[in-house]
């Protein structure tokens, strides 16, 4: 009877060791998976950080373009006012007045084109700022996910 009890205990011990080994293998596998996921998330965070820098650079470029175009628009507006004043002050008629009108029309066309360009640049800047905000939010979310793991 004692011999059968020893055999039964040895069998229980062997099953327990098998279960322990299975748990160890599972823990090792989960640890390796977690490390792989962490590397993947770190890589994604680095990619998002790079995208954020690129978006910031693009936004800065758009802002610089908008500033230049605004300056040009102001110069053209000043030129238009000067031409309007010159036209109103002029007593002469005929060719001189016609030429001034044509020149003023050309300046007005240039001013309208510059205004269109400025609006396009401002739209582009708004789009880039939106993308920047989305990238920041995505980066913050990924960072929180990474810290949670």
Short mmCIF file of N, CA and C in Angstrom, two decimals:
data_model
loop_
_atom_site.label_atom_id
_atom_site.label_comp_id
_atom_site.label_asym_id
_atom_site.label_seq_id
_atom_site.Cartn_x
_atom_site.Cartn_y
_atom_site.Cartn_z
N UNK A 1 0.83 -1.20 0.00
CA UNK A 1 0.00 0.00 0.00
C UNK A 1 0.87 1.26 0.00
N UNK A 2 1.94 1.20 0.78
CA UNK A 2 2.83 2.36 0.84
C UNK A 2 3.50 2.57 -0.51
N UNK A 3 3.79 1.45 -1.17
CA UNK A 3 4.45 1.55 -2.47
C UNK A 3 3.51 2.20 -3.49
N UNK A 4 2.24 1.83 -3.47
CA UNK A 4 1.29 2.44 -4.40
C UNK A 4 1.08 3.91 -4.08
N UNK A 5 1.13 4.25 -2.79
CA UNK A 5 1.01 5.66 -2.38
C UNK A 5 2.20 6.45 -2.90
N UNK A 6 3.40 5.87 -2.84
CA UNK A 6 4.61 6.53 -3.34
C UNK A 6 4.50 6.72 -4.85
N UNK A 7 4.02 5.69 -5.54
CA UNK A 7 3.86 5.80 -6.99
C UNK A 7 2.85 6.87 -7.36
N UNK A 8 1.75 6.92 -6.62
CA UNK A 8 0.73 7.94 -6.87
C UNK A 8 1.31 9.34 -6.63
N UNK A 9 2.07 9.51 -5.54
CA UNK A 9 2.69 10.80 -5.23
C UNK A 9 3.73 11.19 -6.30
N UNK A 10 4.46 10.19 -6.80
CA UNK A 10 5.45 10.47 -7.85
C UNK A 10 4.74 10.91 -9.14
N UNK A 11 3.60 10.27 -9.43
CA UNK A 11 2.83 10.65 -10.61
C UNK A 11 2.28 12.08 -10.46
N UNK A 12 1.76 12.38 -9.25
CA UNK A 12 1.28 13.75 -8.98
C UNK A 12 2.41 14.76 -9.13
N UNK A 13 3.59 14.40 -8.60
CA UNK A 13 4.75 15.29 -8.70
C UNK A 13 5.12 15.52 -10.16
N UNK A 14 5.11 14.48 -10.99
CA UNK A 14 5.44 14.59 -12.40
C UNK A 14 4.44 15.49 -13.11
N UNK A 15 3.12 15.34 -12.82
CA UNK A 15 2.10 16.20 -13.42
C UNK A 15 2.30 17.66 -13.00
N UNK A 16 2.59 17.86 -11.71
CA UNK A 16 2.80 19.21 -11.20
C UNK A 16 4.01 19.86 -11.88
N UNK A 17 5.08 19.07 -12.06
CA UNK A 17 6.27 19.60 -12.74
C UNK A 17 5.95 19.93 -14.20
N UNK A 18 5.16 19.08 -14.87
CA UNK A 18 4.75 19.35 -16.24
C UNK A 18 3.94 20.64 -16.33
N UNK A 19 3.02 20.82 -15.38
CA UNK A 19 2.19 22.04 -15.34
C UNK A 19 3.07 23.27 -15.09
N UNK A 20 4.03 23.12 -14.17
CA UNK A 20 4.94 24.21 -13.86
C UNK A 20 5.76 24.58 -15.09
N UNK A 21 6.27 23.58 -15.80
CA UNK A 21 7.05 23.84 -17.03
C UNK A 21 6.18 24.52 -18.08
N UNK A 22 4.93 24.08 -18.23
CA UNK A 22 4.02 24.70 -19.19
C UNK A 22 3.78 26.16 -18.83
N UNK A 23 3.58 26.43 -17.54
CA UNK A 23 3.37 27.82 -17.09
C UNK A 23 4.62 28.66 -17.34
N UNK A 24 5.79 28.09 -17.12
CA UNK A 24 7.04 28.82 -17.38
C UNK A 24 7.16 29.16 -18.87
N UNK A 25 6.86 28.16 -19.75
CA UNK A 25 6.93 28.41 -21.19
C UNK A 25 5.94 29.52 -21.58
N UNK A 26 4.73 29.46 -21.02
CA UNK A 26 3.72 30.47 -21.32
C UNK A 26 4.17 31.85 -20.84
N UNK A 27 4.74 31.92 -19.66
CA UNK A 27 5.21 33.21 -19.13
C UNK A 27 6.35 33.75 -19.99
N UNK A 28 7.25 32.88 -20.43
CA UNK A 28 8.37 33.31 -21.28
C UNK A 28 7.84 33.83 -22.62
N UNK A 29 6.87 33.14 -23.18
CA UNK A 29 6.27 33.56 -24.46
C UNK A 29 5.56 34.90 -24.31
N UNK A 30 4.80 35.06 -23.22
CA UNK A 30 4.09 36.33 -23.01
C UNK A 30 5.09 37.47 -22.81
N UNK A 31 6.18 37.21 -22.11
CA UNK A 31 7.19 38.23 -21.88
C UNK A 31 7.83 38.64 -23.21
N UNK A 32 8.13 37.66 -24.05
CA UNK A 32 8.72 37.97 -25.36
C UNK A 32 7.74 38.78 -26.22
N UNK A 33 6.45 38.39 -26.19
CA UNK A 33 5.43 39.13 -26.94
C UNK A 33 5.32 40.57 -26.44
N UNK A 34 5.35 40.74 -25.12
CA UNK A 34 5.24 42.08 -24.54
C UNK A 34 6.44 42.94 -24.95
N UNK A 35 7.63 42.34 -24.96
CA UNK A 35 8.81 43.09 -25.37
C UNK A 35 8.72 43.48 -26.84
N UNK A 36 8.22 42.57 -27.66
CA UNK A 36 8.04 42.88 -29.08
C UNK A 36 7.03 43.99 -29.27
N UNK A 37 5.94 43.95 -28.54
CA UNK A 37 4.92 44.99 -28.62
C UNK A 37 5.48 46.34 -28.15
N UNK A 38 6.28 46.31 -27.10
CA UNK A 38 6.88 47.54 -26.59
C UNK A 38 7.82 48.14 -27.63
N UNK A 39 8.62 47.29 -28.31
CA UNK A 39 9.51 47.80 -29.36
C UNK A 39 8.69 48.40 -30.50
N UNK A 40 7.60 47.73 -30.85
CA UNK A 40 6.73 48.23 -31.92
C UNK A 40 6.15 49.59 -31.54
N UNK A 41 5.68 49.69 -30.30
CA UNK A 41 5.09 50.96 -29.86
C UNK A 41 6.14 52.06 -29.80
N UNK A 42 7.32 51.74 -29.35
CA UNK A 42 8.39 52.76 -29.31
C UNK A 42 8.71 53.25 -30.72
N UNK A 43 8.75 52.31 -31.66
CA UNK A 43 9.02 52.66 -33.04
C UNK A 43 7.92 53.57 -33.57
N UNK A 44 6.66 53.24 -33.25
CA UNK A 44 5.52 54.04 -33.72
C UNK A 44 5.57 55.45 -33.10
N UNK A 45 5.94 55.52 -31.81
CA UNK A 45 6.05 56.82 -31.15
C UNK A 45 7.14 57.66 -31.84
N UNK A 46 8.25 57.01 -32.19
CA UNK A 46 9.32 57.73 -32.89
C UNK A 46 8.83 58.22 -34.25
N UNK A 47 8.07 57.38 -34.95
CA UNK A 47 7.53 57.78 -36.25
C UNK A 47 6.57 58.96 -36.09
N UNK A 48 5.72 58.90 -35.07
CA UNK A 48 4.78 60.00 -34.84
C UNK A 48 5.51 61.29 -34.47
N UNK A 49 6.57 61.16 -33.70
CA UNK A 49 7.35 62.35 -33.33
C UNK A 49 7.97 62.97 -34.58
N UNK A 50 8.45 62.13 -35.48
CA UNK A 50 9.02 62.63 -36.73
C UNK A 50 7.95 63.31 -37.58
N UNK A 51 6.76 62.69 -37.65
CA UNK A 51 5.66 63.30 -38.40
C UNK A 51 5.27 64.64 -37.79
N UNK A 52 5.30 64.70 -36.47
CA UNK A 52 4.96 65.95 -35.79
C UNK A 52 5.97 67.03 -36.15
N UNK A 53 7.26 66.69 -36.16
CA UNK A 53 8.28 67.68 -36.53
C UNK A 53 8.09 68.15 -37.97
N UNK A 54 7.78 67.22 -38.86
CA UNK A 54 7.55 67.58 -40.25
C UNK A 54 6.34 68.51 -40.38
N UNK A 55 5.27 68.18 -39.64
CA UNK A 55 4.06 69.01 -39.70
C UNK A 55 4.36 70.41 -39.16
N UNK A 56 5.16 70.49 -38.10
CA UNK A 56 5.52 71.80 -37.55
C UNK A 56 6.33 72.60 -38.56
N UNK A 57 7.26 71.93 -39.24
CA UNK A 57 8.07 72.63 -40.24
C UNK A 57 7.19 73.12 -41.39
N UNK A 58 6.25 72.30 -41.83
CA UNK A 58 5.35 72.70 -42.90
C UNK A 58 4.47 73.86 -42.46
N UNK A 59 4.00 73.82 -41.22
CA UNK A 59 3.17 74.91 -40.71
C UNK A 59 3.98 76.21 -40.65
N UNK A 60 5.24 76.12 -40.25
CA UNK A 60 6.10 77.29 -40.19
C UNK A 60 6.31 77.86 -41.59
N UNK A 61 6.55 76.99 -42.55
CA UNK A 61 6.73 77.44 -43.93
C UNK A 61 5.46 78.14 -44.45
N UNK A 62 4.31 77.55 -44.15
CA UNK A 62 3.05 78.15 -44.59
C UNK A 62 2.84 79.51 -43.92
N UNK A 63 3.19 79.60 -42.65
CA UNK A 63 3.05 80.86 -41.95
C UNK A 63 3.98 81.92 -42.55
N UNK A 64 5.21 81.51 -42.87
CA UNK A 64 6.16 82.44 -43.50
C UNK A 64 5.65 82.92 -44.86
N UNK A 65 5.10 81.98 -45.63
CA UNK A 65 4.53 82.36 -46.94
C UNK A 65 3.38 83.35 -46.76
N UNK A 66 2.52 83.06 -45.79
CA UNK A 66 1.38 83.94 -45.54
C UNK A 66 1.87 85.34 -45.13
N UNK A 67 2.91 85.39 -44.33
CA UNK A 67 3.46 86.68 -43.90
C UNK A 67 4.02 87.46 -45.10
N UNK A 68 4.76 86.74 -45.95
CA UNK A 68 5.31 87.41 -47.15
C UNK A 68 4.19 87.90 -48.06
N UNK A 69 3.20 87.05 -48.27
CA UNK A 69 2.10 87.44 -49.17
C UNK A 69 1.29 88.59 -48.57
N UNK A 70 1.15 88.61 -47.26
CA UNK A 70 0.44 89.71 -46.62
C UNK A 70 1.21 91.01 -46.82
N UNK A 71 2.53 90.94 -46.68
CA UNK A 71 3.37 92.12 -46.89
C UNK A 71 3.22 92.62 -48.34
N UNK A 72 3.27 91.68 -49.28
CA UNK A 72 3.11 92.05 -50.69
C UNK A 72 1.74 92.66 -50.94
N UNK A 73 0.73 92.07 -50.31
CA UNK A 73 -0.63 92.59 -50.48
C UNK A 73 -0.74 94.01 -49.95
N UNK A 74 -0.13 94.27 -48.81
CA UNK A 74 -0.15 95.62 -48.25
C UNK A 74 0.58 96.61 -49.17
N UNK A 75 1.70 96.17 -49.74
CA UNK A 75 2.44 97.04 -50.66
C UNK A 75 1.59 97.35 -51.89
N UNK A 76 0.92 96.32 -52.40
CA UNK A 76 0.08 96.54 -53.58
C UNK A 76 -1.11 97.43 -53.24
N UNK A 77 -1.66 97.26 -52.03
CA UNK A 77 -2.78 98.11 -51.63
C UNK A 77 -2.32 99.57 -51.53
N UNK A 78 -1.11 99.77 -50.98
CA UNK A 78 -0.57 101.14 -50.90
C UNK A 78 -0.35 101.70 -52.30
N UNK A 79 0.14 100.87 -53.20
CA UNK A 79 0.35 101.30 -54.58
C UNK A 79 -0.99 101.65 -55.22
N UNK A 80 -1.99 100.85 -54.96
CA UNK A 80 -3.33 101.11 -55.51
C UNK A 80 -3.86 102.45 -54.99
N UNK A 81 -3.69 102.68 -53.70
CA UNK A 81 -4.15 103.96 -53.14
C UNK A 81 -3.38 105.13 -53.75
N UNK A 82 -2.09 104.94 -53.95
CA UNK A 82 -1.29 105.99 -54.58
C UNK A 82 -1.79 106.26 -56.00
N UNK A 83 -2.06 105.17 -56.73
CA UNK A 83 -2.56 105.34 -58.10
C UNK A 83 -3.94 106.00 -58.12
N UNK A 84 -4.79 105.59 -57.18
CA UNK A 84 -6.11 106.21 -57.12
C UNK A 84 -6.00 107.70 -56.84
N UNK A 85 -5.11 108.04 -55.89
CA UNK A 85 -4.90 109.47 -55.58
C UNK A 85 -4.36 110.23 -56.77
N UNK A 86 -3.42 109.59 -57.47
CA UNK A 86 -2.84 110.24 -58.65
C UNK A 86 -3.89 110.40 -59.73
N UNK A 87 -4.75 109.41 -59.87
CA UNK A 87 -5.79 109.48 -60.89
C UNK A 87 -6.80 110.58 -60.57
N UNK A 88 -7.19 110.67 -59.29
CA UNK A 88 -8.17 111.69 -58.90
C UNK A 88 -7.58 113.10 -59.02
N UNK A 89 -6.28 113.21 -58.76
CA UNK A 89 -5.64 114.54 -58.80
C UNK A 89 -5.35 114.99 -60.24
N UNK A 90 -5.39 114.07 -61.14
CA UNK A 90 -5.03 114.41 -62.52
C UNK A 90 -6.16 115.16 -63.21
N UNK A 91 -5.81 116.29 -63.88
CA UNK A 91 -6.81 117.07 -64.62
C UNK A 91 -6.86 116.63 -66.07
N UNK A 92 -5.79 115.97 -66.47
CA UNK A 92 -5.70 115.66 -67.89
C UNK A 92 -6.68 114.57 -68.25
N UNK A 93 -7.05 114.60 -69.49
CA UNK A 93 -7.99 113.61 -69.99
C UNK A 93 -7.34 112.84 -71.11
N UNK A 94 -8.11 112.02 -71.70
CA UNK A 94 -7.64 111.32 -72.89
C UNK A 94 -6.70 110.17 -72.58
N UNK A 95 -5.54 110.21 -73.27
CA UNK A 95 -4.61 109.09 -73.22
C UNK A 95 -4.04 108.89 -71.81
N UNK A 96 -3.67 109.97 -71.17
CA UNK A 96 -3.06 109.83 -69.83
C UNK A 96 -4.05 109.19 -68.86
N UNK A 97 -5.29 109.63 -68.89
CA UNK A 97 -6.28 109.07 -67.98
C UNK A 97 -6.58 107.62 -68.35
N UNK A 98 -6.66 107.33 -69.64
CA UNK A 98 -6.89 105.95 -70.08
C UNK A 98 -5.75 105.03 -69.65
N UNK A 99 -4.52 105.54 -69.79
CA UNK A 99 -3.35 104.74 -69.39
C UNK A 99 -3.37 104.50 -67.89
N UNK A 100 -3.70 105.52 -67.12
CA UNK A 100 -3.76 105.37 -65.66
C UNK A 100 -4.85 104.38 -65.27
N UNK A 101 -5.99 104.45 -65.98
CA UNK A 101 -7.08 103.50 -65.70
C UNK A 101 -6.64 102.07 -65.99
N UNK A 102 -5.95 101.89 -67.10
CA UNK A 102 -5.47 100.54 -67.44
C UNK A 102 -4.46 100.06 -66.40
N UNK A 103 -3.58 100.97 -66.01
CA UNK A 103 -2.57 100.60 -65.01
C UNK A 103 -3.25 100.25 -63.67
N UNK A 104 -4.26 101.04 -63.31
CA UNK A 104 -4.98 100.76 -62.08
C UNK A 104 -5.73 99.42 -62.19
N UNK A 105 -6.32 99.15 -63.34
CA UNK A 105 -7.00 97.86 -63.54
C UNK A 105 -6.01 96.70 -63.38
N UNK A 106 -4.80 96.89 -63.92
CA UNK A 106 -3.78 95.85 -63.81
C UNK A 106 -3.37 95.65 -62.34
N UNK A 107 -3.22 96.73 -61.62
CA UNK A 107 -2.87 96.64 -60.20
C UNK A 107 -4.01 95.95 -59.44
N UNK A 108 -5.24 96.28 -59.77
CA UNK A 108 -6.39 95.65 -59.11
C UNK A 108 -6.38 94.15 -59.39
N UNK A 109 -6.11 93.78 -60.64
CA UNK A 109 -6.04 92.33 -60.98
C UNK A 109 -4.93 91.65 -60.18
N UNK A 110 -3.76 92.32 -60.13
CA UNK A 110 -2.65 91.76 -59.35
C UNK A 110 -3.04 91.63 -57.87
N UNK A 111 -3.72 92.62 -57.36
CA UNK A 111 -4.16 92.59 -55.97
C UNK A 111 -5.15 91.45 -55.73
N UNK A 112 -6.05 91.23 -56.66
CA UNK A 112 -7.01 90.12 -56.53
C UNK A 112 -6.30 88.78 -56.56
N UNK A 113 -5.31 88.65 -57.45
CA UNK A 113 -4.54 87.40 -57.51
C UNK A 113 -3.79 87.16 -56.20
N UNK A 114 -3.17 88.21 -55.69
CA UNK A 114 -2.43 88.08 -54.43
C UNK A 114 -3.38 87.73 -53.29
N UNK A 115 -4.55 88.32 -53.29
CA UNK A 115 -5.54 88.01 -52.27
C UNK A 115 -5.95 86.54 -52.34
N UNK A 116 -6.17 86.05 -53.55
CA UNK A 116 -6.50 84.62 -53.73
C UNK A 116 -5.38 83.74 -53.20
N UNK A 117 -4.13 84.10 -53.53
CA UNK A 117 -2.98 83.32 -53.05
C UNK A 117 -2.93 83.33 -51.52
N UNK A 118 -3.19 84.49 -50.94
CA UNK A 118 -3.17 84.60 -49.47
C UNK A 118 -4.23 83.71 -48.86
N UNK A 119 -5.43 83.73 -49.44
CA UNK A 119 -6.50 82.86 -48.91
C UNK A 119 -6.11 81.38 -49.01
N UNK A 120 -5.51 81.01 -50.14
CA UNK A 120 -5.07 79.62 -50.31
C UNK A 120 -4.01 79.25 -49.28
N UNK A 121 -3.08 80.17 -49.04
CA UNK A 121 -2.02 79.91 -48.07
C UNK A 121 -2.61 79.79 -46.66
N UNK A 122 -3.56 80.64 -46.35
CA UNK A 122 -4.19 80.56 -45.02
C UNK A 122 -4.98 79.26 -44.86
N UNK A 123 -5.64 78.82 -45.93
CA UNK A 123 -6.34 77.53 -45.90
C UNK A 123 -5.35 76.39 -45.68
N UNK A 124 -4.22 76.47 -46.37
CA UNK A 124 -3.19 75.44 -46.23
C UNK A 124 -2.64 75.44 -44.81
N UNK A 125 -2.44 76.64 -44.26
CA UNK A 125 -1.94 76.74 -42.89
C UNK A 125 -2.93 76.12 -41.92
N UNK A 126 -4.21 76.38 -42.10
CA UNK A 126 -5.23 75.81 -41.21
C UNK A 126 -5.24 74.29 -41.30
N UNK A 127 -5.09 73.77 -42.51
CA UNK A 127 -5.04 72.31 -42.69
C UNK A 127 -3.83 71.73 -41.98
N UNK A 128 -2.68 72.37 -42.13
CA UNK A 128 -1.47 71.88 -41.47
C UNK A 128 -1.59 71.96 -39.95
N UNK A 129 -2.21 73.03 -39.45
CA UNK A 129 -2.40 73.14 -38.01
C UNK A 129 -3.33 72.04 -37.51
N UNK A 130 -4.36 71.71 -38.29
CA UNK A 130 -5.27 70.63 -37.91
C UNK A 130 -4.51 69.30 -37.87
N UNK A 131 -3.68 69.07 -38.90
CA UNK A 131 -2.90 67.83 -38.94
C UNK A 131 -1.93 67.78 -37.76
N UNK A 132 -1.34 68.91 -37.43
CA UNK A 132 -0.42 68.98 -36.31
C UNK A 132 -1.14 68.64 -35.01
N UNK A 133 -2.33 69.19 -34.83
CA UNK A 133 -3.12 68.91 -33.62
C UNK A 133 -3.48 67.43 -33.55
N UNK A 134 -3.86 66.86 -34.69
CA UNK A 134 -4.20 65.43 -34.72
C UNK A 134 -2.98 64.57 -34.42
N UNK A 135 -1.83 64.96 -34.96
CA UNK A 135 -0.61 64.21 -34.71
C UNK A 135 -0.22 64.28 -33.24
N UNK A 136 -0.39 65.48 -32.64
CA UNK A 136 -0.08 65.62 -31.21
C UNK A 136 -0.99 64.73 -30.38
N UNK A 137 -2.29 64.72 -30.72
CA UNK A 137 -3.24 63.90 -29.96
C UNK A 137 -2.91 62.42 -30.12
N UNK A 138 -2.58 62.01 -31.33
CA UNK A 138 -2.23 60.61 -31.60
C UNK A 138 -0.97 60.23 -30.84
N UNK A 139 0.03 61.14 -30.85
CA UNK A 139 1.27 60.89 -30.13
C UNK A 139 1.00 60.78 -28.63
N UNK A 140 0.17 61.66 -28.10
CA UNK A 140 -0.15 61.60 -26.66
C UNK A 140 -0.86 60.30 -26.32
N UNK A 141 -1.78 59.88 -27.18
CA UNK A 141 -2.51 58.64 -26.94
C UNK A 141 -1.55 57.45 -26.98
N UNK A 142 -0.68 57.42 -27.98
CA UNK A 142 0.28 56.32 -28.09
C UNK A 142 1.24 56.32 -26.90
N UNK A 143 1.66 57.50 -26.46
CA UNK A 143 2.54 57.59 -25.31
C UNK A 143 1.86 57.04 -24.06
N UNK A 144 0.58 57.38 -23.88
CA UNK A 144 -0.17 56.85 -22.73
C UNK A 144 -0.31 55.34 -22.83
N UNK A 145 -0.56 54.85 -24.03
CA UNK A 145 -0.66 53.39 -24.21
C UNK A 145 0.66 52.72 -23.88
N UNK A 146 1.75 53.34 -24.33
CA UNK A 146 3.06 52.77 -24.09
C UNK A 146 3.37 52.80 -22.59
N UNK A 147 3.04 53.89 -21.94
CA UNK A 147 3.30 53.96 -20.49
C UNK A 147 2.40 53.00 -19.71
N UNK A 148 1.23 52.72 -20.25
CA UNK A 148 0.32 51.79 -19.58
C UNK A 148 0.87 50.36 -19.64
N UNK A 149 1.67 50.09 -20.65
CA UNK A 149 2.25 48.74 -20.76
C UNK A 149 3.54 48.76 -20.01
#
